[in-house]
Amino acid sequence: MVEYISVPDMNDSFSRVILCRQEYLLRFLYNGTYDYWTFGVYDTDRRNLLQQRKIMPLAPLTHFDLSVHIPQGIFGCFTDLKRVGRKDFLNGNAEFVFIPWEDLKEWRKEHEIIR
């Protein structure tokens, strides 16, 4: 099941989320100079599990990350935009999501992706 995650209307924030039955902190940062968002994954003690990643539209943002310490799935951004700007999450033009690997099992079989 796709988990929709709200991106706060702040330039730097932490959000507490439950993904794959475990609690994590997601850090969202907005870069005003170049007009883009990044996110990172932290444990509940704010230890960095995944360095900040630029949020790109319709790209599997964590597809190649194999760490067992991060949520087992793919983070992504659903939008029709070519890039995601400061207010795009707030006004509904973009949505930040997490899809667990378990929910992608059939799709992976169909596309012969082994993970």
XYZ file of C-alpha atoms in Angstrom:
115
model
C 0.000 0.000 0.000
C 1.272 3.460 -0.869
C 1.952 5.601 2.202
C 1.411 9.308 1.532
C 3.714 11.451 3.686
C 3.006 15.117 4.347
C 5.891 17.478 3.726
C 5.693 20.325 6.263
C 5.555 23.918 5.039
C 8.987 24.631 6.531
C 12.475 24.961 5.067
C 13.922 22.430 7.557
C 11.802 19.943 9.486
C 11.615 16.474 10.995
C 8.485 14.317 10.627
C 7.795 11.222 12.701
C 6.440 8.353 10.566
C 5.717 4.639 10.945
C 6.924 2.667 7.922
C 7.076 -1.132 7.726
C 5.930 -1.287 11.378
C 8.900 0.775 12.606
C 9.224 4.395 13.665
C 11.512 6.733 11.719
C 12.174 10.438 11.384
C 12.162 12.002 7.937
C 14.024 15.255 7.514
C 12.815 17.541 4.757
C 15.058 20.402 3.647
C 14.251 23.062 1.093
C 17.126 24.669 -0.835
C 15.965 28.193 -1.644
C 18.998 29.047 -3.744
C 18.313 26.301 -6.311
C 14.590 25.717 -5.565
C 14.528 22.015 -4.685
C 13.671 19.684 -1.792
C 15.714 16.919 -0.184
C 14.831 14.266 2.367
C 16.798 12.037 4.718
C 15.918 9.127 7.000
C 16.868 9.050 10.688
C 16.182 6.745 13.612
C 14.277 8.061 16.625
C 17.562 9.182 18.244
C 18.255 11.344 15.153
C 21.065 9.127 13.903
C 21.341 9.475 10.151
C 20.342 6.282 8.292
C 20.089 7.771 4.796
C 21.843 10.964 3.703
C 19.763 13.781 2.251
C 18.506 12.949 -1.265
C 17.155 15.378 -3.809
C 13.454 14.791 -4.409
C 12.978 14.216 -8.126
C 9.559 13.746 -9.761
C 8.592 10.167 -10.616
C 11.993 8.723 -9.676
C 12.540 5.802 -7.281
C 14.587 7.799 -4.773
C 15.898 4.812 -2.782
C 15.846 2.018 -5.358
C 19.561 1.245 -5.054
C 19.853 1.635 -1.274
C 20.329 -1.807 0.244
C 20.741 -0.882 3.926
C 18.614 -2.951 6.295
C 18.401 0.081 8.585
C 16.146 2.143 6.310
C 12.508 1.257 5.576
C 12.378 -1.611 3.101
C 10.743 -0.006 0.100
C 10.947 2.925 -2.254
C 10.446 6.617 -1.536
C 9.202 8.735 -4.396
C 7.372 11.842 -5.528
C 4.160 11.699 -7.561
C 3.615 14.771 -9.722
C 3.139 15.939 -13.296
C 5.738 18.669 -12.758
C 9.270 18.545 -14.171
C 10.660 19.726 -10.822
C 9.233 20.245 -7.358
C 9.394 23.783 -5.982
C 8.852 25.338 -2.550
C 5.018 25.310 -2.433
C 4.287 22.263 -4.609
C 3.737 19.844 -1.703
C 1.621 22.414 0.134
C -0.669 23.211 -2.791
C -1.124 19.568 -3.838
C 0.906 19.672 -7.054
C 3.258 16.998 -5.660
C 2.942 14.127 -3.149
C 5.774 12.421 -1.282
C 5.225 8.664 -0.941
C 6.680 5.426 0.381
C 5.877 2.024 -1.165
C 7.023 -1.082 0.771
C 8.895 -3.742 -1.209
C 6.314 -6.296 -0.123
C 3.619 -4.365 -1.971
C 5.787 -4.252 -5.099
C 6.370 -8.006 -5.186
C 4.071 -8.741 -8.155
C 5.308 -5.743 -10.116
C 8.915 -6.846 -9.551
C 8.120 -10.355 -10.806
C 6.473 -8.996 -13.937
C 9.463 -6.774 -14.701
C 12.072 -9.384 -13.660
C 13.543 -7.203 -10.923
C 15.181 -9.251 -8.195
C 15.491 -7.649 -4.782
